[in-house]
PDB file of C-alpha atoms in Angstrom:
ATOM      1  CA  MET J   1     230.994 203.185 120.132  1.00  0.00           C
ATOM      2  CA  SER J   2     228.317 200.994 118.561  1.00  0.00           C
ATOM      3  CA  SER J   3     228.420 200.478 114.825  1.00  0.00           C
ATOM      4  CA  SER J   4     225.890 199.447 112.251  1.00  0.00           C
ATOM      5  CA  PRO J   5     225.557 195.735 111.384  1.00  0.00           C
ATOM      6  CA  GLU J   6     226.614 196.601 107.844  1.00  0.00           C
ATOM      7  CA  LEU J   7     229.830 198.139 109.105  1.00  0.00           C
ATOM      8  CA  GLU J   8     230.510 195.120 111.331  1.00  0.00           C
ATOM      9  CA  GLN J   9     230.005 192.897 108.304  1.00  0.00           C
ATOM     10  CA  HIS J  10     232.510 194.875 106.252  1.00  0.00           C
ATOM     11  CA  ILE J  11     235.078 194.829 109.063  1.00  0.00           C
ATOM     12  CA  THR J  12     234.750 191.039 109.376  1.00  0.00           C
ATOM     13  CA  ALA J  13     235.135 190.688 105.600  1.00  0.00           C
ATOM     14  CA  LEU J  14     238.241 192.911 105.642  1.00  0.00           C
ATOM     15  CA  ASP J  15     239.750 190.803 108.434  1.00  0.00           C
ATOM     16  CA  ALA J  16     239.211 187.691 106.321  1.00  0.00           C
ATOM     17  CA  LEU J  17     240.852 189.337 103.292  1.00  0.00           C
ATOM     18  CA  LEU J  18     243.853 190.456 105.363  1.00  0.00           C
ATOM     19  CA  GLU J  19     244.235 186.977 106.832  1.00  0.00           C
ATOM     20  CA  GLN J  20     244.188 185.482 103.349  1.00  0.00           C
ATOM     21  CA  TYR J  21     246.709 188.101 102.186  1.00  0.00           C
ATOM     22  CA  LEU J  22     249.120 187.345 105.030  1.00  0.00           C
ATOM     23  CA  TYR J  23     248.831 183.634 104.298  1.00  0.00           C
ATOM     24  CA  LEU J  24     249.762 184.298 100.646  1.00  0.00           C
ATOM     25  CA  LEU J  25     252.634 186.533 101.745  1.00  0.00           C
ATOM     26  CA  ASP J  26     253.990 183.654 103.811  1.00  0.00           C
ATOM     27  CA  GLU J  27     253.620 181.298 100.833  1.00  0.00           C
ATOM     28  CA  HIS J  28     255.379 183.850  98.636  1.00  0.00           C
ATOM     29  CA  GLN J  29     258.308 184.066 101.039  1.00  0.00           C
ATOM     30  CA  LYS J  30     258.603 180.280 101.159  1.00  0.00           C
ATOM     31  CA  ALA J  31     258.502 180.027  97.344  1.00  0.00           C
ATOM     32  CA  ARG J  32     261.182 182.748  97.119  1.00  0.00           C
ATOM     33  CA  GLU J  33     263.390 180.816  99.553  1.00  0.00           C
ATOM     34  CA  THR J  34     262.954 177.646  97.497  1.00  0.00           C
ATOM     35  CA  LEU J  35     263.802 179.508  94.286  1.00  0.00           C
ATOM     36  CA  HIS J  36     266.900 181.103  95.791  1.00  0.00           C
ATOM     37  CA  LYS J  37     268.058 177.752  97.172  1.00  0.00           C
ATOM     38  CA  SER J  38     267.697 176.060  93.759  1.00  0.00           C
ATOM     39  CA  LEU J  39     269.561 178.889  92.024  1.00  0.00           C
ATOM     40  CA  SER J  40     272.277 178.927  94.668  1.00  0.00           C
ATOM     41  CA  LEU J  41     272.819 175.165  94.338  1.00  0.00           C
ATOM     42  CA  GLY J  42     272.790 175.590  90.550  1.00  0.00           C
ATOM     43  CA  PHE J  43     275.500 178.259  90.700  1.00  0.00           C
ATOM     44  CA  ILE J  44     277.631 176.120  93.026  1.00  0.00           C
ATOM     45  CA  SER J  45     277.307 173.126  90.682  1.00  0.00           C
ATOM     46  CA  LEU J  46     278.222 175.297  87.701  1.00  0.00           C
ATOM     47  CA  ALA J  47     281.312 176.558  89.520  1.00  0.00           C
ATOM     48  CA  ARG J  48     282.227 172.942  90.306  1.00  0.00           C
ATOM     49  CA  ALA J  49     281.711 171.979  86.665  1.00  0.00           C
ATOM     50  CA  ASN J  50     283.935 174.862  85.549  1.00  0.00           C
ATOM     51  CA  SER J  51     286.672 173.986  88.010  1.00  0.00           C
ATOM     52  CA  SER J  52     286.644 170.316  86.973  1.00  0.00           C
ATOM     53  CA  ALA J  53     286.753 171.048  83.243  1.00  0.00           C
ATOM     54  CA  GLN J  54     289.969 170.354  81.435  1.00  0.00           C
ATOM     55  CA  GLY J  55     292.087 173.065  79.865  1.00  0.00           C
ATOM     56  CA  GLY J  56     290.387 175.903  81.711  1.00  0.00           C
ATOM     57  CA  LYS J  57     287.178 175.356  79.747  1.00  0.00           C
ATOM     58  CA  ARG J  58     284.240 177.387  80.959  1.00  0.00           C
ATOM     59  CA  PHE J  59     280.647 176.292  80.488  1.00  0.00           C
ATOM     60  CA  GLY J  60     279.172 179.466  79.109  1.00  0.00           C
ATOM     61  CA  GLN J  61     278.040 181.459  76.128  1.00  0.00           C
ATOM     62  CA  ASP J  62     280.917 180.458  73.828  1.00  0.00           C
ATOM     63  CA  ASP J  63     279.281 177.036  73.514  1.00  0.00           C
ATOM     64  CA  TYR J  64     275.634 178.026  73.150  1.00  0.00           C
ATOM     65  CA  ASP J  65     274.008 176.575  70.042  1.00  0.00           C
ATOM     66  CA  TYR J  66     272.280 179.517  68.392  1.00  0.00           C
ATOM     67  CA  ARG J  67     269.799 177.207  66.664  1.00  0.00           C
ATOM     68  CA  MET J  68     268.279 176.496  70.072  1.00  0.00           C
ATOM     69  CA  GLN J  69     264.548 175.911  70.455  1.00  0.00           C
ATOM     70  CA  ALA J  70     262.848 176.283  73.810  1.00  0.00           C
ATOM     71  CA  THR J  71     261.915 173.017  75.485  1.00  0.00           C
ATOM     72  CA  LYS J  72     260.230 174.773  78.405  1.00  0.00           C
ATOM     73  CA  LEU J  73     257.191 176.815  77.476  1.00  0.00           C
ATOM     74  CA  VAL J  74     254.866 178.982  79.498  1.00  0.00           C
ATOM     75  CA  GLN J  75     251.147 178.340  79.565  1.00  0.00           C
ATOM     76  CA  VAL J  76     248.819 181.011  80.887  1.00  0.00           C
ATOM     77  CA  ASP J  77     245.308 179.982  81.917  1.00  0.00           C
ATOM     78  CA  SER J  78     242.480 182.042  83.259  1.00  0.00           C
ATOM     79  CA  LEU J  79     241.332 180.563  86.587  1.00  0.00           C
ATOM     80  CA  ASN J  80     238.450 182.994  86.818  1.00  0.00           C
ATOM     81  CA  LYS J  81     237.738 186.484  85.534  1.00  0.00           C
ATOM     82  CA  ASP J  82     240.293 188.009  87.904  1.00  0.00           C
ATOM     83  CA  VAL J  83     243.137 185.534  88.336  1.00  0.00           C
ATOM     84  CA  LEU J  84     245.558 184.038  85.831  1.00  0.00           C
ATOM     85  CA  LYS J  85     247.612 180.919  86.368  1.00  0.00           C
ATOM     86  CA  TYR J  86     251.120 180.446  84.984  1.00  0.00           C
ATOM     87  CA  SER J  87     252.575 177.012  84.298  1.00  0.00           C
ATOM     88  CA  VAL J  88     255.944 176.156  82.788  1.00  0.00           C
ATOM     89  CA  LEU J  89     255.669 172.950  80.815  1.00  0.00           C
ATOM     90  CA  ALA J  90     257.990 170.794  78.765  1.00  0.00           C
ATOM     91  CA  SER J  91     257.340 171.276  75.064  1.00  0.00           C
ATOM     92  CA  LYS J  92     256.006 168.349  73.055  1.00  0.00           C
ATOM     93  CA  ILE J  93     259.445 167.662  71.604  1.00  0.00           C
ATOM     94  CA  SER J  94     261.034 167.242  75.007  1.00  0.00           C
ATOM     95  CA  GLU J  95     258.069 165.273  76.354  1.00  0.00           C
ATOM     96  CA  ALA J  96     258.691 162.696  73.668  1.00  0.00           C
ATOM     97  CA  THR J  97     262.161 162.124  75.045  1.00  0.00           C
ATOM     98  CA  PRO J  98     262.015 161.426  78.783  1.00  0.00           C
ATOM     99  CA  ASP J  99     264.436 163.445  80.833  1.00  0.00           C
ATOM    100  CA  LYS J 100     266.984 160.921  81.928  1.00  0.00           C
ATOM    101  CA  THR J 101     269.754 163.440  82.339  1.00  0.00           C
ATOM    102  CA  ILE J 102     268.279 165.026  85.437  1.00  0.00           C
ATOM    103  CA  SER J 103     267.786 161.809  87.341  1.00  0.00           C
ATOM    104  CA  SER J 104     271.112 160.370  86.340  1.00  0.00           C
ATOM    105  CA  THR J 105     273.615 160.098  89.134  1.00  0.00           C
ATOM    106  CA  GLU J 106     275.955 157.795  87.354  1.00  0.00           C
ATOM    107  CA  ALA J 107     279.467 158.624  86.344  1.00  0.00           C
ATOM    108  CA  GLU J 108     280.110 160.683  83.261  1.00  0.00           C
ATOM    109  CA  SER J 109     278.480 158.958  80.376  1.00  0.00           C
ATOM    110  CA  SER J 110     277.709 159.572  76.770  1.00  0.00           C
ATOM    111  CA  GLN J 111     275.162 156.785  76.526  1.00  0.00           C
ATOM    112  CA  GLN J 112     272.203 159.134  76.525  1.00  0.00           C
ATOM    113  CA  ALA J 113     273.587 161.374  73.845  1.00  0.00           C
ATOM    114  CA  ASP J 114     270.966 160.423  71.301  1.00  0.00           C
ATOM    115  CA  ASP J 115     268.071 160.261  73.735  1.00  0.00           C
ATOM    116  CA  LYS J 116     267.535 163.994  73.868  1.00  0.00           C
ATOM    117  CA  PRO J 117     268.540 165.734  70.657  1.00  0.00           C
ATOM    118  CA  ASN J 118     267.257 169.050  72.018  1.00  0.00           C
ATOM    119  CA  ASP J 119     268.913 168.808  75.395  1.00  0.00           C
ATOM    120  CA  PRO J 120     270.984 171.997  75.796  1.00  0.00           C
ATOM    121  CA  ILE J 121     273.554 170.097  77.853  1.00  0.00           C
ATOM    122  CA  ARG J 122     274.745 168.596  74.533  1.00  0.00           C
ATOM    123  CA  TRP J 123     276.091 172.017  73.493  1.00  0.00           C
ATOM    124  CA  PHE J 124     278.904 171.408  75.898  1.00  0.00           C
ATOM    125  CA  GLY J 125     279.944 168.071  74.441  1.00  0.00           C
ATOM    126  CA  MET J 126     278.969 164.428  74.579  1.00  0.00           C
ATOM    127  CA  ILE J 127     280.721 163.939  77.885  1.00  0.00           C
ATOM    128  CA  VAL J 128     279.935 166.511  80.539  1.00  0.00           C
ATOM    129  CA  PRO J 129     280.707 166.568  84.249  1.00  0.00           C
ATOM    130  CA  ASN J 130     277.994 165.395  86.605  1.00  0.00           C
ATOM    131  CA  ALA J 131     278.179 168.831  88.218  1.00  0.00           C
ATOM    132  CA  LEU J 132     276.804 170.322  84.989  1.00  0.00           C
ATOM    133  CA  LYS J 133     273.901 167.853  85.107  1.00  0.00           C
ATOM    134  CA  ASP J 134     273.276 168.959  88.696  1.00  0.00           C
ATOM    135  CA  THR J 135     273.257 172.584  87.497  1.00  0.00           C
ATOM    136  CA  GLN J 136     270.664 171.709  84.907  1.00  0.00           C
ATOM    137  CA  ALA J 137     268.494 169.847  87.431  1.00  0.00           C
ATOM    138  CA  GLN J 138     268.515 172.800  89.859  1.00  0.00           C
ATOM    139  CA  PHE J 139     267.579 175.307  87.157  1.00  0.00           C
ATOM    140  CA  VAL J 140     264.845 172.988  85.829  1.00  0.00           C
ATOM    141  CA  THR J 141     263.320 172.978  89.314  1.00  0.00           C
ATOM    142  CA  ALA J 142     263.660 176.751  89.598  1.00  0.00           C
ATOM    143  CA  VAL J 143     262.028 177.416  86.224  1.00  0.00           C
ATOM    144  CA  GLY J 144     259.419 174.673  86.299  1.00  0.00           C
ATOM    145  CA  GLU J 145     258.246 174.997  89.884  1.00  0.00           C
ATOM    146  CA  SER J 146     259.340 178.067  91.826  1.00  0.00           C
ATOM    147  CA  VAL J 147     259.042 180.721  89.094  1.00  0.00           C
ATOM    148  CA  PRO J 148     255.385 179.981  88.169  1.00  0.00           C
ATOM    149  CA  GLN J 149     254.532 179.489  91.844  1.00  0.00           C
ATOM    150  CA  ILE J 150     255.878 182.936  92.788  1.00  0.00           C
ATOM    151  CA  LEU J 151     254.078 184.584  89.874  1.00  0.00           C
ATOM    152  CA  ASN J 152     250.801 182.845  90.698  1.00  0.00           C
ATOM    153  CA  ILE J 153     250.969 183.898  94.339  1.00  0.00           C
ATOM    154  CA  SER J 154     251.883 187.444  93.318  1.00  0.00           C
ATOM    155  CA  THR J 155     248.875 187.561  90.948  1.00  0.00           C
ATOM    156  CA  GLN J 156     246.537 186.416  93.723  1.00  0.00           C
ATOM    157  CA  MET J 157     248.025 188.966  96.124  1.00  0.00           C
ATOM    158  CA  ARG J 158     247.502 191.732  93.577  1.00  0.00           C
ATOM    159  CA  GLN J 159     243.819 190.837  93.277  1.00  0.00           C
ATOM    160  CA  LEU J 160     243.484 190.786  97.075  1.00  0.00           C
ATOM    161  CA  GLU J 161     245.136 194.230  97.264  1.00  0.00           C
ATOM    162  CA  ILE J 162     242.343 195.564  95.057  1.00  0.00           C
ATOM    163  CA  ASP J 163     239.682 193.828  97.178  1.00  0.00           C
ATOM    164  CA  ILE J 164     241.243 195.126 100.410  1.00  0.00           C
ATOM    165  CA  GLY J 165     241.368 198.659  99.003  1.00  0.00           C
ATOM    166  CA  ARG J 166     237.674 198.480  98.091  1.00  0.00           C
ATOM    167  CA  SER J 167     236.765 197.025 101.478  1.00  0.00           C
ATOM    168  CA  ARG J 168     238.659 199.776 103.322  1.00  0.00           C
ATOM    169  CA  LYS J 169     236.914 202.444 101.270  1.00  0.00           C
ATOM    170  CA  ALA J 170     233.499 200.933 102.040  1.00  0.00           C
ATOM    171  CA  ILE J 171     234.328 200.891 105.760  1.00  0.00           C
ATOM    172  CA  LYS J 172     235.464 204.527 105.695  1.00  0.00           C
ATOM    173  CA  ARG J 173     232.267 205.525 103.926  1.00  0.00           C
ATOM    174  CA  LEU J 174     230.119 203.690 106.470  1.00  0.00           C
ATOM    175  CA  GLU J 175     232.092 205.120 109.395  1.00  0.00           C
ATOM    176  CA  LYS J 176     231.539 208.609 108.023  1.00  0.00           C
ATOM    177  CA  SER J 177     227.818 208.077 107.628  1.00  0.00           C
ATOM    178  CA  ASP J 178     227.627 206.545 111.143  1.00  0.00           C
ATOM    179  CA  ALA J 179     229.480 209.559 112.541  1.00  0.00           C
ATOM    180  CA  SER J 180     227.122 211.976 110.807  1.00  0.00           C
ATOM    181  CA  ILE J 181     224.112 210.189 112.328  1.00  0.00           C
ATOM    182  CA  LEU J 182     225.480 209.943 115.897  1.00  0.00           C
ATOM    183  CA  PRO J 183     225.390 213.668 116.892  1.00  0.00           C
ATOM    184  CA  THR J 184     221.687 213.840 116.098  1.00  0.00           C
ATOM    185  CA  ILE J 185     220.903 211.014 118.556  1.00  0.00           C
TER     186      ILE J 185
ATOM    187  CA  MET I   1     239.863 192.218  86.004  1.00  0.00           C
ATOM    188  CA  ALA I   2     242.303 189.844  84.372  1.00  0.00           C
ATOM    189  CA  ALA I   3     243.672 190.538  80.913  1.00  0.00           C
ATOM    190  CA  PRO I   4     241.695 189.085  77.980  1.00  0.00           C
ATOM    191  CA  PRO I   5     242.992 185.811  76.502  1.00  0.00           C
ATOM    192  CA  THR I   6     244.156 187.677  73.389  1.00  0.00           C
ATOM    193  CA  ALA I   7     246.715 189.445  75.591  1.00  0.00           C
ATOM    194  CA  TYR I   8     248.513 186.226  76.477  1.00  0.00           C
ATOM    195  CA  LYS I   9     247.482 183.386  74.150  1.00  0.00           C
ATOM    196  CA  ASP I  10     250.619 183.704  71.992  1.00  0.00           C
ATOM    197  CA  ARG I  11     252.976 184.322  74.893  1.00  0.00           C
ATOM    198  CA  GLN I  12     254.847 181.102  75.494  1.00  0.00           C
ATOM    199  CA  PHE I  13     258.509 181.949  76.086  1.00  0.00           C
ATOM    200  CA  LEU I  14     260.515 182.939  79.113  1.00  0.00           C
ATOM    201  CA  ALA I  15     263.100 185.643  78.419  1.00  0.00           C
ATOM    202  CA  VAL I  16     266.249 186.278  80.437  1.00  0.00           C
ATOM    203  CA  ILE I  17     268.495 189.266  81.072  1.00  0.00           C
ATOM    204  CA  GLY I  18     271.291 188.014  83.261  1.00  0.00           C
ATOM    205  CA  ASP I  19     274.954 187.421  83.874  1.00  0.00           C
ATOM    206  CA  GLU I  20     276.606 184.545  82.054  1.00  0.00           C
ATOM    207  CA  ASP I  21     276.102 181.932  84.799  1.00  0.00           C
ATOM    208  CA  SER I  22     272.430 182.805  85.257  1.00  0.00           C
ATOM    209  CA  VAL I  23     271.760 182.677  81.528  1.00  0.00           C
ATOM    210  CA  THR I  24     273.731 179.441  81.141  1.00  0.00           C
ATOM    211  CA  GLY I  25     271.740 177.792  83.934  1.00  0.00           C
ATOM    212  CA  LEU I  26     268.420 178.962  82.556  1.00  0.00           C
ATOM    213  CA  LEU I  27     269.307 177.912  79.009  1.00  0.00           C
ATOM    214  CA  LEU I  28     270.337 174.501  80.360  1.00  0.00           C
ATOM    215  CA  ALA I  29     266.825 174.295  81.813  1.00  0.00           C
ATOM    216  CA  GLY I  30     265.480 174.695  78.270  1.00  0.00           C
ATOM    217  CA  VAL I  31     264.165 178.261  78.145  1.00  0.00           C
ATOM    218  CA  GLY I  32     266.485 179.452  75.355  1.00  0.00           C
ATOM    219  CA  HIS I  33     264.964 180.122  71.957  1.00  0.00           C
ATOM    220  CA  VAL I  34     266.297 181.693  68.787  1.00  0.00           C
ATOM    221  CA  ASN I  35     263.747 182.525  66.101  1.00  0.00           C
ATOM    222  CA  PRO I  36     264.445 181.152  62.624  1.00  0.00           C
ATOM    223  CA  PRO I  37     266.463 183.377  60.243  1.00  0.00           C
ATOM    224  CA  PRO I  38     266.388 186.016  58.935  1.00  0.00           C
ATOM    225  CA  ASP I  39     264.825 187.286  62.175  1.00  0.00           C
ATOM    226  CA  SER I  40     267.069 185.177  64.466  1.00  0.00           C
ATOM    227  CA  GLN I  41     265.904 186.989  67.587  1.00  0.00           C
ATOM    228  CA  LYS I  42     267.172 185.604  70.886  1.00  0.00           C
ATOM    229  CA  ASN I  43     265.099 185.549  74.040  1.00  0.00           C
ATOM    230  CA  PHE I  44     268.100 186.219  76.270  1.00  0.00           C
ATOM    231  CA  LEU I  45     270.842 188.746  76.857  1.00  0.00           C
ATOM    232  CA  VAL I  46     274.118 187.937  78.588  1.00  0.00           C
ATOM    233  CA  VAL I  47     275.259 190.970  80.564  1.00  0.00           C
ATOM    234  CA  ASP I  48     278.817 191.491  81.740  1.00  0.00           C
ATOM    235  CA  ALA I  49     280.785 194.445  83.076  1.00  0.00           C
ATOM    236  CA  LYS I  50     281.326 195.735  79.537  1.00  0.00           C
ATOM    237  CA  THR I  51     277.653 195.675  78.546  1.00  0.00           C
ATOM    238  CA  GLU I  52     276.338 199.194  78.043  1.00  0.00           C
ATOM    239  CA  THR I  53     273.271 200.168  80.019  1.00  0.00           C
ATOM    240  CA  SER I  54     271.672 201.188  76.708  1.00  0.00           C
ATOM    241  CA  ALA I  55     271.946 197.556  75.527  1.00  0.00           C
ATOM    242  CA  ILE I  56     270.157 196.378  78.684  1.00  0.00           C
ATOM    243  CA  GLU I  57     267.466 199.003  78.169  1.00  0.00           C
ATOM    244  CA  ALA I  58     267.040 197.962  74.546  1.00  0.00           C
ATOM    245  CA  ALA I  59     266.684 194.283  75.503  1.00  0.00           C
ATOM    246  CA  PHE I  60     264.224 195.169  78.268  1.00  0.00           C
ATOM    247  CA  ASP I  61     262.118 197.227  75.838  1.00  0.00           C
ATOM    248  CA  ASN I  62     262.290 194.504  73.228  1.00  0.00           C
ATOM    249  CA  PHE I  63     261.131 191.779  75.628  1.00  0.00           C
ATOM    250  CA  THR I  64     258.457 193.864  77.357  1.00  0.00           C
ATOM    251  CA  GLN I  65     257.098 196.023  74.540  1.00  0.00           C
ATOM    252  CA  HIS I  66     257.935 194.775  71.094  1.00  0.00           C
ATOM    253  CA  ARG I  67     257.848 191.016  71.318  1.00  0.00           C
ATOM    254  CA  LYS I  68     254.430 189.491  71.784  1.00  0.00           C
ATOM    255  CA  ASP I  69     255.643 185.952  72.430  1.00  0.00           C
ATOM    256  CA  ILE I  70     257.250 186.531  75.850  1.00  0.00           C
ATOM    257  CA  ALA I  71     255.188 185.538  78.903  1.00  0.00           C
ATOM    258  CA  ILE I  72     257.782 185.896  81.668  1.00  0.00           C
ATOM    259  CA  LEU I  73     260.927 188.011  81.850  1.00  0.00           C
ATOM    260  CA  LEU I  74     263.569 186.957  84.363  1.00  0.00           C
ATOM    261  CA  ILE I  75     266.202 189.534  85.214  1.00  0.00           C
ATOM    262  CA  ASN I  76     269.045 189.448  87.705  1.00  0.00           C
ATOM    263  CA  GLN I  77     268.297 191.925  90.465  1.00  0.00           C
ATOM    264  CA  HIS I  78     271.708 193.611  90.197  1.00  0.00           C
ATOM    265  CA  ILE I  79     271.099 194.162  86.481  1.00  0.00           C
ATOM    266  CA  ALA I  80     267.583 195.458  87.150  1.00  0.00           C
ATOM    267  CA  GLU I  81     269.280 198.008  89.422  1.00  0.00           C
ATOM    268  CA  ARG I  82     271.057 199.451  86.392  1.00  0.00           C
ATOM    269  CA  ILE I  83     267.715 200.214  84.739  1.00  0.00           C
ATOM    270  CA  ARG I  84     265.701 200.592  87.952  1.00  0.00           C
ATOM    271  CA  TYR I  85     263.708 203.569  86.711  1.00  0.00           C
ATOM    272  CA  LYS I  86     262.508 201.467  83.772  1.00  0.00           C
ATOM    273  CA  VAL I  87     261.789 198.370  85.852  1.00  0.00           C
ATOM    274  CA  ASP I  88     259.841 200.310  88.493  1.00  0.00           C
ATOM    275  CA  ALA I  89     257.840 202.123  85.833  1.00  0.00           C
ATOM    276  CA  TYR I  90     256.876 198.854  84.204  1.00  0.00           C
ATOM    277  CA  THR I  91     253.262 198.035  85.109  1.00  0.00           C
ATOM    278  CA  ALA I  92     251.970 195.999  82.166  1.00  0.00           C
ATOM    279  CA  ALA I  93     250.357 192.649  82.905  1.00  0.00           C
ATOM    280  CA  PHE I  94     252.409 190.877  80.224  1.00  0.00           C
ATOM    281  CA  PRO I  95     255.082 189.788  80.289  1.00  0.00           C
ATOM    282  CA  SER I  96     255.374 189.169  84.013  1.00  0.00           C
ATOM    283  CA  LEU I  97     258.616 190.405  85.467  1.00  0.00           C
ATOM    284  CA  LEU I  98     260.586 188.482  88.084  1.00  0.00           C
ATOM    285  CA  GLU I  99     263.868 189.614  89.603  1.00  0.00           C
ATOM    286  CA  ILE I 100     266.209 186.822  90.621  1.00  0.00           C
ATOM    287  CA  PRO I 101     269.512 186.690  92.509  1.00  0.00           C
ATOM    288  CA  SER I 102     272.797 185.972  90.771  1.00  0.00           C
ATOM    289  CA  LYS I 103     275.906 184.130  91.875  1.00  0.00           C
ATOM    290  CA  ASP I 104     277.732 187.244  93.026  1.00  0.00           C
ATOM    291  CA  HIS I 105     274.786 189.353  94.165  1.00  0.00           C
ATOM    292  CA  PRO I 106     272.469 188.006  96.862  1.00  0.00           C
ATOM    293  CA  TYR I 107     268.817 188.966  96.672  1.00  0.00           C
ATOM    294  CA  ASP I 108     267.888 192.187  98.447  1.00  0.00           C
ATOM    295  CA  PRO I 109     264.315 191.842  99.788  1.00  0.00           C
ATOM    296  CA  ASP I 110     264.021 195.639 100.145  1.00  0.00           C
ATOM    297  CA  LYS I 111     263.851 195.812  96.360  1.00  0.00           C
ATOM    298  CA  ASP I 112     261.339 192.987  95.990  1.00  0.00           C
ATOM    299  CA  SER I 113     258.297 194.297  94.111  1.00  0.00           C
ATOM    300  CA  VAL I 114     255.831 192.140  96.070  1.00  0.00           C
ATOM    301  CA  LEU I 115     257.252 193.256  99.417  1.00  0.00           C
ATOM    302  CA  LYS I 116     257.095 196.866  98.233  1.00  0.00           C
ATOM    303  CA  ARG I 117     253.376 196.353  97.533  1.00  0.00           C
ATOM    304  CA  VAL I 118     252.910 194.786 100.982  1.00  0.00           C
ATOM    305  CA  ARG I 119     254.547 197.792 102.646  1.00  0.00           C
ATOM    306  CA  ARG I 120     252.320 200.123 100.642  1.00  0.00           C
ATOM    307  CA  LEU I 121     249.211 198.176 101.651  1.00  0.00           C
ATOM    308  CA  PHE I 122     250.063 198.424 105.335  1.00  0.00           C
ATOM    309  CA  GLY I 123     250.948 202.075 105.058  1.00  0.00           C
ATOM    310  CA  ASP I 124     254.716 202.066 105.577  1.00  0.00           C
TER     311      ASP I 124
END
């Protein structure tokens, strides 16, 4: 069956949208895998920290400092009229004190205790197991990279879903009008 | 069309509803925030086996409806299951909702909101 050039154009456009959507779906799956890997490694490190702690100490809510102030903040920007972009950034307070804890692979140390007054790891004492620092590093990656990435991809996919829906409707409409013309030929 | 800037300009915090290990990890990353007294509102809820579902619902409502400073809500998937009707009915643009796995409960992709949308788009 021959179709109108307009219909062909819409079908080509829909193909392009679907291709873009599938690409984003793949990116979403990869970002999910990265997030789950970071969290999994974080949980393993936390379990290691708990098992290495003396006197059956558990690194958990009993030691939270309820004066805590967030050092990771979300920034939402509008990329264009349809798509928003999420970023998770270090707050100004934590930017002023470079994050040495994460990169540290040295043995347990209290040398950096004063470097980061807002570092939540200090709730658990001046000397903490390296495993707890590993936990922190994994969760920093999860929150700072994977979480905004997944949300940004999801936002783009949502916009494409709307575009695909519109494109499909336009094609249906054109197919109907083509079909109504054909019998008269 | 995207939400107007007024809908998100004051939203800067992540909130968490999770088990103790998830919350501890996320607070270690620096997301935890307690507002100054007398308000002293936390942006997280630690859920254990004794936590009533009503407490989870209340925290979910607080983070998604009442507080205007939350941009992203992270919730363990197994906890989201306990208030699934509420989570599935949630359609607001802000805060964004993201379900995450926990130590004891691996992530079930069948319940992933993005994958549900994909299935809907392709007519499953």
